[in-house]
Amino acid sequence: MREVAIIGIGMAKWGEIWEKSLRTIFTETALLALDDSGVDHIDSMVVGCMSSGLFIGQEHLASLLADYLGQKPVPAARVESACASGGVALRQGFIEVASGISDIVLVGGVEKMTDVNGHEATYALGTAADQEYEGFHGITFPGLYALMAVAHMHRYGTTREQLAMVAVKNHHNGSFNPLAQYPFEVSVGAVLNSVLVADPLRVLDCSPITDGAAAVVLCPVEMAKKMKKPIIKIIGSGQATDSIALSSREDIAWLESTYQAAKRAYAMAGKKPEDINFFEVHDCFTIAEILVMEALGIVEKGKGGGAVEKGLTALTGKFPVNPSGGLKAKGHPVGATGVAQAVEVVKQLRGEAGKRQIQNAKIGMTQNMGGTGGSTVCHIFERI
Amino acid sequence: MREVAIIGIGMAKWGEIWEKSLRTIFTETALLALDDSGVDHIDSMVVGCMSSGLFIGQEHLASLLADYLGQKPVPAARVESACASGGVALRQGFIEVASGISDIVLVGGVEKMTDVNGHEATYALGTAADQEYEGFHGITFPGLYALMAVAHMHRYGTTREQLAMVAVKNHHNGSFNPLAQYPFEVSVGAVLNSVLVADPLRVLDCSPITDGAAAVVLCPVEMAKKMKKPIIKIIGSGQATDSIALSSREDIAWLESTYQAAKRAYAMAGKKPEDINFFEVHDCFTIAEILVMEALGIVEKGKGGGAVEKGLTALTGKFPVNPSGGLKAKGHPVGATGVAQAVEVVKQLRGEAGKRQIQNAKIGMTQNMGGTGGSTVCHIFERI
């Protein structure tokens, strides 16, 4: 396998972008990545998108986007793994370059979620759960994560305030990210007093509905070296699945797919959790970030809540988590999220993260998951 | 890149399978492929499916299917390129094995299309066209292919009867395929007198709505050799895109994405059209097969209709096309079609095709496309 580098990144402001359609949002972002990389062509495209079918009535998405980007007839594939679609796209692009079949691959992620109303968006997102065993009974994602939160609180003593502290930290980080949908601070009190969605989760525990895209350009490390640009190498890639239905899990207070994906990524990279300088992870709900910290091995099982309270994962902590603001503050256009995590890691490793810059960051890791953890993709990146 | 072989195939009877859900249809078929291959585990899964979101309200599909197949926590990704989703899945699996990141990869394709009514199915299929420029105006796929047919008839003198002869040939072949949805003969007269759908296309010019799945197991050729089984090697893989909107094409009587994908596959395999013993191609409508023959270089531009009439593509002709019965007789569960083409090629190259066996077949080729040719994937296979 060839070594693979990220040589270009692109992301524009996320939010409710009613004045632009999916194809425009994607194309503008992809052009930023192509411009940043300096390449004059691409050999292939991979696009992560969860449900353009339900959100905008458009499948056959990758061909459409390749055309709008002026790149036909290059091969273009869309990949889907619910909210992990972006991470899977990055992995497919990585494999494609590593294999030698393509040299320069554009990996994009996109979702246009605000062209439908709230009920329709909730239905579309709910298709990431098991429709025959979960959706049929009417449960949606806040409810599923609420079950996981209650189990974690009951078993490990995780507190309602600790959940809130995840949101407070991520909004603090996000306040330094001009591309974030909600770049402002929130307090523990504001989270605790926000509207109840699914007990114990309140609206400020939840990531938002977002329109947005993200893109990266990959090529072999050998080719990147000739371009005399900062080289961010993908040193580890791991993907894993679990039952998408919570009812089929052995333990609903544990993310087995994240544990398995991380194990594979650590093994490929030859790294341990303590070797990683910072993490971008999938905080779709506040409880999710706590569960992820444990599954990644940043803290022991059951210790995630306490670690947040002690500041371990703050921007200046030992293991900064979600310097970008995470899904919580940055927004969560589901198919784009996994790619945007890589964009943040590259910014940090290049030293281009502004007020949220982590000092001396050399190695970063991403964790992107679908549904309640039915799928996870992890990547580890190193500046060389 | 490592050399890649197909060591197992699976396909069950296609049709309107109301008594089983998508997950059951897929799992039964995948088990046939695993059983045929003799492997005791897989390292990864790729699933082609066009729109489980619109057809059954289920995304996050690959994780769900990996779980039902008893394969979690293996990585599993769904890929989508409209009706070329299966072909893209095969290509992704091929790249994954070729890269060295996975040894044994299960590639599946599936679609469950009859859980919705006809209007909903037509809408779902229509999302393979450009929603803002084609769907918005109300045109659906029979109408789009009718435009292509009229252009071809006007420019090259292709006749209404020649279109019918494609259906007659494919139903003749399909009558020997017990897994086909419509395994019976039709006459030219029956096609010409069938219900008009979109002038000049009649219902017997159209592939049907189908429930079904197909699966293949891939591994490195070196590993396959140790298993002492017939080895079908993938010697060429090509993928390409075009505008998905017909209005953006230079020539609506020509399939540029098929031409480009085939050119790449021929180049990788070091083969020319005349080296190929038979073809499985995307006859979603009768006119499509004529256009595909020309774009693959089996005949010159404009000569497709005449070639069918002369029997060039019959089972006993010089270039047999669609020995399986094609989409027309076998059925067209859109995400499964591209994988089912590979299943047929393997059966032919193994000499297991029964009454539709092509004698002395050594090299076969598949062509699978999305929409009106907005994407195409071609593969070339050789028995070694």
GROMACS .gro file of C-alpha atoms in nm, chain A residues 28 43 57 66 80-81 91-92 106 115 126 142 153 171 176 179 182 184 191 211 254 274 299 309 324 340 343 348:
model
   28
   28GLU     CA    1  -1.810   2.593  -0.354
   43ASP     CA    2  -0.848   1.130  -1.089
   57GLY     CA    3  -3.516   1.392  -0.353
   66ALA     CA    4  -1.866   1.562  -1.041
   80GLU     CA    5  -2.341   0.606   0.293
   81SER     CA    6  -2.314   0.495   0.650
   91ARG     CA    7  -1.151   0.582   0.414
   92GLN     CA    8  -1.257   0.485   0.060
  106LEU     CA    9  -1.121   1.446  -0.394
  115ASP     CA   10  -3.513   2.202   0.262
  126GLY     CA   11  -3.443   0.824   1.202
  142PRO     CA   12  -3.274   1.193   2.101
  153MET     CA   13  -2.567   0.778   3.466
  171HIS     CA   14  -1.936   2.582   2.242
  176PHE     CA   15  -1.322   3.054   1.808
  179LEU     CA   16  -1.721   2.861   1.019
  182TYR     CA   17  -2.333   2.838   1.654
  184PHE     CA   18  -2.100   3.128   2.088
  191VAL     CA   19  -2.800   2.380   2.909
  211ASP     CA   20  -2.658   2.259   0.576
  254TRP     CA   21  -2.057   0.127   2.560
  274GLU     CA   22  -0.157   0.878   2.487
  299VAL     CA   23  -1.025   0.741   2.988
  309GLU     CA   24  -1.552   1.796   3.468
  324SER     CA   25  -1.339   2.278   1.626
  340ALA     CA   26  -1.501   1.823   0.838
  343VAL     CA   27  -1.038   1.941   0.782
  348GLN     CA   28  -0.448   2.209   1.367
   0.00000   0.00000   0.00000
